């Protein structure tokens, strides 16, 4: 806990045991000790606050708050109370109260540096920039230390960043900040590097690039020493902004001479070169070319510069750098784009890439390096290119199976690289089925053979030949997608399982297995795979989607809650965590990090995945618990679900998914591109909208049965039916619109490859959920006939769930995993229908007795009763189906499949899928059974 | 417009969304957000990332400066250094270490130190090649998570030019416990 003063105060001694209890998590004893102390020393305020902390930590928030306020109104000025209250308010997530606390403290002790500084930080925590600016200046007036002055300056910059009005930002906040710094510069009071950094940042934001450049190059710039090449990098940035291409070019040249492997400066060198050529730049008559020295402004100069860089590398005995060779290819590309004939002078790309391969082919990154230059080859060169590379791969004479194998790991890496390039050129995709199977055989031979090199590898290391295994798996996936033959997928899973057994740390095996099991509808094996990836913290956002996208829809509800929880815990801690480091950034003068941290916090808060898991978690809780372990309205209340409120920032959702986490060597036209990413984001956003509206509508249904008392007394319709909240109507029409959009979207998707496919749309579940949620509206007009037609649709949906999940046909095992997803959405729909029915029942029940005479209503009630009993039979039918599936799955002997001897891993994969299906069926069945039980109590 | 910018640059928060190919390695720890933010706020110059021409992150180093100047213990510390599997064997780790040493030199550090698992022979050998030597062994520095025994760490050091007599790297005769190190 916080520091407790310097001099031994008798109160400190008295309070110590309470602090100790709190530190050790013994909150009860802390409270008791505080009570004891307060009996003797009534005005020992800090004891009260410490007691409040104990209460807060034992879940007694209200009591804690009341007690804390007793002290707060006294406006304490002792360190102990202030620090304890700060801790308490932070734990209560009420940082704004800390500002009030220190506002009072500085009013009482206006000369306290400490309290003023706390006040500044309290404002920083809640982002009160204007008050921060004032607090910083007040602090500086008491203690004229530079950091305080610059805190105030930075607060102005933050006001400009957060200002809605760009003009205000450019004409008021930033110029004011600039003047404040200028004043210090004139008085020669600039002390720290951070102050110069901030000055630069202000000038840059103002677009005063010339002035910014002067600062960096002048005496103030000498303070920029912490970061390597800080001055050079800043100058370069300004040259670019100012389009001073001569300086940009000369500086890139200088930096490349110093480090010929720094790719960014090659790009800048080329950019500036071509700008200069386009401007027909000529050097001045006399004097230096530019402030940065010699400038290259012709193709000839660039060619010779590149040749010099290469010659320098060639002259080296070892440790050749890749940069110059890759830069030469980049220059060819750029010259070709400009149709410059000089491109040929640099050489033929095929030959240059061959030479690169000779030098670096045994490095694992060779494929990554060359991949981006493959488009320099013409299609008719592809075969020649691969053949040429193969010449530089030392392989032993082919064995019995006709496969020539490498003799060591370097040769292996070279061969692997050629294979990867061949795939990138589309040569593998061009093969027919037979050709692909042959390729797989060859890749497997290389994989198995390569394992001998890694016998001494530790568990944490990868096997040298792992990538062959992964590529063979990719070819299997190609075959599966082409032919639809599930056998290909089984083989693929088996191979990956085998790979994982030889190389237990290979994340790529795990990721692909994970994805394929999900595609097969088997979530059970995914749990272990994901947990062995040891994904933590921010990874719950970037790759957590692999888990949360599938868990619920595949009927593994327990695992689904758990995966949502992992992610939610991470997101919830973000807000508090980042505020703390924004404050640290002020303390350490890392001013440029402050907007970065705020941007980061927003990126996490606005994460698409955050909104998804938040929504799915609540839906899941309702599906699993509401009206089973507690009534719907209690569940809704406990999750503070408010139908009127939309808490999803639709316009600023951020897609933080790492969609490239799976390695791919696919040719360019098959690779994930920006368009795929956009489409996937659009699809996921639509789906989120559907789910979020469904969730809010469920909240509405709950509010209908238990309207807030005040509203109820005001409005009642003539029929005695509670008024519909206006939000119901509006949410329903939103849901209907979104559903239409989604349907259109998925129809459009049918023509192209989809990234993620939501079966609920095609199976009609969403439509059915919408219809059921519409029922309360119709009930207003006492038209419960809707329930009948709803049942009809449900029956149709159940039909879509029927069939065998897994079966053995002609010694092949086949899956119909989509049945599982359909079943889950069917059960979801049942939940909604039941909640709505429950509401209908509650409305109609009193009418039955009191309005006997109105025939229409009586008839209506009877209709509803009939509907309830057909609902019951529908559920029974579904339960029977699940039971029979469970039985046939259990009875299914996969061992009966005539699998080859080496296919034990394929058998492992099949067993996992079978076991997973069973588990899903059990979970779904259990939920449905519980739901069926609630139906029994439904009667009018 | 800056997306093509590559190679060695300051690590930023946005890189946390892109470092999976580096951090899915079993020996690379993914820390909580506060840990990264603390380093970014306090020692941003010590957090450097390498980016490939295609935009993939290749590896990063994260470090800090700490210790008392008066006691000649002011030094640079390597907190994390990791290179993605496909970008290994390029000398990237050595380059990143060189940069961290250069920054520590500028700050007037006496030495640079780091902790490494005793079992991580590949890393230990690499650091030895870069001029580091074992200063002491820290007993059970790494806590294991799945029932395996806790693992010892080597505290390895390399003297900087300020430590002219290389006093800072004279090996301790006995191993120490984690609670005895600062």
mmCIF file of C-alpha atoms in Angstrom, chain A residues 25 34-35 48 84 93 147 170 194 255 285 294 354 381 404 436 451 511 601 675 680 704 814 828 832 839 894:
data_model
loop_
_atom_site.group_PDB
_atom_site.id
_atom_site.type_symbol
_atom_site.label_atom_id
_atom_site.label_comp_id
_atom_site.label_asym_id
_atom_site.label_seq_id
_atom_site.Cartn_x
_atom_site.Cartn_y
_atom_site.Cartn_z
ATOM 1 C CA UNK A 25 -6.187 -9.454 2.121
ATOM 2 C CA UNK A 34 -10.555 0.085 12.477
ATOM 3 C CA UNK A 35 -13.713 -0.073 14.596
ATOM 4 C CA UNK A 48 -12.638 5.383 8.688
ATOM 5 C CA UNK A 84 -6.337 6.002 1.381
ATOM 6 C CA UNK A 93 -13.731 3.190 -10.463
ATOM 7 C CA UNK A 147 8.684 19.642 -15.797
ATOM 8 C CA UNK A 170 -4.724 25.134 -34.938
ATOM 9 C CA UNK A 194 11.782 15.849 -23.374
ATOM 10 C CA UNK A 255 22.588 6.712 -43.642
ATOM 11 C CA UNK A 285 26.739 26.247 -59.525
ATOM 12 C CA UNK A 294 25.968 15.015 -52.224
ATOM 13 C CA UNK A 354 18.966 -16.853 -58.356
ATOM 14 C CA UNK A 381 9.780 -17.697 -66.655
ATOM 15 C CA UNK A 404 15.919 -36.970 -53.800
ATOM 16 C CA UNK A 436 -1.286 -32.888 -55.789
ATOM 17 C CA UNK A 451 13.231 -35.224 -38.644
ATOM 18 C CA UNK A 511 -3.411 -22.759 -35.387
ATOM 19 C CA UNK A 601 -6.813 2.640 -25.111
ATOM 20 C CA UNK A 675 -10.991 -6.653 -49.738
ATOM 21 C CA UNK A 680 -15.090 -10.103 -43.147
ATOM 22 C CA UNK A 704 -42.769 -6.021 -20.711
ATOM 23 C CA UNK A 814 -18.295 -38.283 -43.367
ATOM 24 C CA UNK A 828 -31.477 -20.551 -29.016
ATOM 25 C CA UNK A 832 -36.592 -16.999 -27.129
ATOM 26 C CA UNK A 839 -44.936 -13.344 -21.407
ATOM 27 C CA UNK A 894 -14.472 -45.692 -36.255
#
